[in-house]
Amino acid sequence: MAYETIIVETRRHVGLITLNRPKALNALCAQLVAELGQALDAFEADDEIGAIVLTGSEKAFAAGADIKEMAGKSFMDAYLADFITDGWERITTCRKPVIAAVAGFALGGGCEVAMMCDFILAADNAKFGQPEITLGIIPGAGGTQRLTRAVGKAKAMEMVLTGRMIDAAEAERAGLVSRVVPLAELVEEAVKVAEKIAGLSRPVVLMAKEAVNAAFETSLSQGIRFERRLFHATFATEDQKEGMAAFIEKRSPTFRNR
Ligand code: CAA
């Protein structure tokens, strides 16, 4: 598949997608969103791939939805096309883990795309923000919801109402990112983490992801019941037998992924 706005590579069992519109700081135009969806579809269908890393450039993960593309839209254009939902949420339906490796600006839709991933590894130069209010709009790809769940009402409200950016250290303190790493190590570190995940039991990884995601969709008691059912299901896998046998025999497990 020939892509124009992203670069797609495979690193052992990891799919690496690099947003690649450097002149527009990786602004998320319709073509980029469509290509990102196609790349995710391909990695999702590829049995050799166990996890996916999504990254941008050193200057920008993505500076938001493409302002030049959307500036002339009318309400009817946006409403009838269900603008933003259309295509953007593909990351959230990906069953394999997706790690966002964020350097530079992750603003507006860029911050929202990073938050759609399962977790964010940030470079020390990363900057997160929802500056939509300064353009006369509000976040439209989940920013008011996912940011609020990640950092709490006070910080989310300040960021959404003022457009204030937070740096990597503040993002880590607030729980928006899992870790901050030096810029030069970001992509390699993210690929290393993804390789670790890809080497584990595929079905059990999918169950673990599904269980954590349930925490955002259900009540505590329903979530715990869901977790318990999946926990029980892990005992039906060969990988549970192998993982526990390997521990007892003091050797590394070899997961068969089925
Ligand atoms: N859309 C389209 N083009 C963009 C863009 C965007 N979101 N962000 C940057 N660019 C373009 C600029 O227009 C510029 O292009 P030209 O050279 O052709 O003028 C190029 O990228 C470089 O940008 P700057 O010259 O502005 O670079 P800078 O280093 O001075 O500033 C920045 C960097 C602070 C990120 C600044 O570019 C900026 O504020 N960008 C817009 C951020 C923003 O408002 N994002 C939210 C978009 S709305 C949204 O995302 C809605 C939603 O919820 C989905």
Coordinates of N, CA and C and ligand atoms in Angstrom, one line a residue, residues 21-28 59-60 62-70 83-84 88 105 107-110 112 129-132 134-135 137-143 165, ligand 1:
R21 N 3.4 14.6 7.7 CA 3.1 15.8 6.9 C 3.9 16.9 7.6
P22 N 5.2 16.9 7.4 CA 6.1 17.8 8.2 C 5.8 19.2 8.0
K23 N 5.4 19.6 6.8 CA 5.2 21.1 6.5 C 4.0 21.6 7.2
A24 N 3.1 20.7 7.6 CA 1.8 21.1 8.3 C 1.8 20.6 9.7
L25 N 3.0 20.3 10.3 CA 3.2 19.8 11.6 C 2.2 18.6 11.9
N26 N 2.1 17.8 10.8 CA 1.2 16.6 10.9 C -0.2 16.9 11.2
A27 N -0.7 18.0 10.7 CA -2.1 18.3 10.9 C -2.9 17.2 10.2
L28 N -4.0 16.8 10.9 CA -4.7 15.6 10.6 C -5.8 15.9 9.5
K59 N 9.3 17.5 16.1 CA 8.6 18.8 16.4 C 7.2 18.6 16.7
A60 N 6.5 17.7 16.1 CA 5.0 17.5 16.3 C 4.6 16.1 16.1
A62 N 1.2 15.7 16.3 CA 0.2 16.3 15.4 C -0.3 17.6 16.0
A63 N -0.4 18.6 15.2 CA -0.8 20.0 15.7 C -2.3 20.1 15.5
G64 N -3.0 19.0 15.4 CA -4.5 19.1 15.4 C -5.1 18.8 14.1
A65 N -6.5 18.9 14.1 CA -7.2 18.7 12.8 C -6.7 19.8 11.9
D66 N -6.8 19.5 10.6 CA -6.3 20.5 9.6 C -7.2 21.7 9.5
I67 N -6.7 22.8 10.1 CA -7.5 24.0 10.2 C -7.8 24.6 8.8
K68 N -6.9 24.5 7.9 CA -7.1 25.0 6.5 C -8.2 24.2 5.8
E69 N -8.2 22.9 6.1 CA -9.2 22.0 5.5 C -10.6 22.2 6.0
M70 N -10.7 22.6 7.3 CA -12.0 22.7 7.9 C -12.6 24.1 8.1
F83 N -18.6 14.9 11.0 CA -17.2 15.3 11.0 C -16.5 15.0 12.3
I84 N -15.3 14.4 12.3 CA -14.5 13.9 13.3 C -14.8 12.5 13.7
W88 N -12.1 8.9 12.5 CA -11.1 9.2 13.5 C -11.0 8.2 14.6
F105 N 4.6 18.9 19.6 CA 3.2 19.3 19.9 C 2.2 18.2 19.7
L107 N -1.6 18.7 19.9 CA -2.6 19.7 20.2 C -3.9 19.4 19.5
G108 N -5.0 19.8 20.1 CA -6.3 19.6 19.5 C -6.5 18.1 19.2
G109 N -6.8 17.9 17.9 CA -7.0 16.5 17.4 C -5.8 15.6 17.7
G110 N -4.6 16.3 17.7 CA -3.3 15.5 18.0 C -3.3 14.9 19.4
E112 N -6.0 14.5 21.1 CA -7.1 13.5 21.1 C -6.8 12.2 20.5
G129 N -2.1 19.9 24.5 CA -3.1 21.0 24.7 C -4.4 20.8 23.9
Q130 N -5.4 21.5 24.3 CA -6.7 21.5 23.5 C -7.0 23.0 23.2
P131 N -6.3 23.5 22.2 CA -6.5 25.0 22.0 C -7.7 25.3 21.1
E132 N -8.6 24.4 20.9 CA -9.7 24.7 20.0 C -10.5 26.0 20.4
T134 N -9.5 28.7 21.2 CA -8.9 29.9 20.6 C -9.3 30.0 19.1
L135 N -9.9 29.0 18.5 CA -10.3 29.0 17.1 C -11.8 29.2 17.0
I137 N -14.0 27.1 18.4 CA -14.7 25.8 18.4 C -14.3 25.1 19.7
I138 N -14.9 23.9 19.9 CA -14.5 23.1 21.1 C -13.9 21.8 20.6
P139 N -13.2 21.0 21.4 CA -12.6 19.8 21.0 C -13.7 18.9 20.4
G140 N -13.4 18.2 19.3 CA -14.5 17.4 18.6 C -14.1 15.9 18.4
A141 N -13.0 15.5 19.0 CA -12.6 14.1 18.8 C -12.4 13.5 20.2
G142 N -13.2 13.9 21.1 CA -13.2 13.2 22.5 C -12.4 13.9 23.5
G143 N -11.8 15.1 23.2 CA -10.9 15.8 24.1 C -11.6 16.2 25.4
M165 N -1.3 25.0 27.2 CA -0.5 23.7 26.9 C 0.1 23.3 28.2
Ligands
CAA1 N1 -3.9 22.8 10.6 C1 -3.3 23.2 9.5 N2 -2.1 23.7 9.4 C2 -1.3 23.7 10.5 C3 -1.9 23.3 11.7 C4 -3.2 22.8 11.8 N3 -3.7 22.4 12.9 N4 -0.9 23.6 12.7 C5 0.2 24.0 12.0 N5 -0.1 24.2 10.7 C6 0.8 24.7 9.7 C7 0.9 26.2 9.7 O1 -0.2 26.8 9.1 C8 2.2 26.4 9.0 O2 2.0 26.3 7.7 P1 2.6 27.4 6.6 O3 4.1 27.3 6.8 O4 2.1 27.0 5.3 O5 2.1 28.7 7.2 C9 3.0 25.2 9.4 O6 2.1 24.2 9.9 C10 4.0 25.5 10.6 O7 3.2 26.0 11.6 P2 3.7 27.4 12.4 O8 4.4 28.3 11.5 O9 2.5 27.9 13.1 O10 4.7 26.7 13.5 P3 5.1 27.3 14.9 O11 6.3 26.5 15.4 O12 5.3 28.8 14.9 O13 3.8 27.0 15.8 C11 2.1 25.6 16.7 C12 3.5 25.7 16.1 C13 2.0 26.3 18.1 C14 1.7 24.2 16.9 C15 1.1 26.3 15.8 O14 1.3 25.8 14.4 C16 -0.3 26.2 16.1 O15 -0.9 26.8 17.0 N6 -1.1 25.3 15.4 C17 -2.5 25.1 15.5 C18 -2.8 24.3 16.8 C19 -4.3 24.2 16.9 O16 -5.0 25.1 17.1 N7 -4.8 22.9 16.9 C20 -6.2 22.6 17.1 C21 -6.8 22.4 15.7 S1 -8.6 22.2 15.8 C22 -8.9 20.6 16.2 O17 -7.9 19.8 16.3 C23 -10.3 20.2 16.3 C24 -10.5 18.9 17.0 O18 -10.8 18.8 18.1 C25 -10.3 17.6 16.2

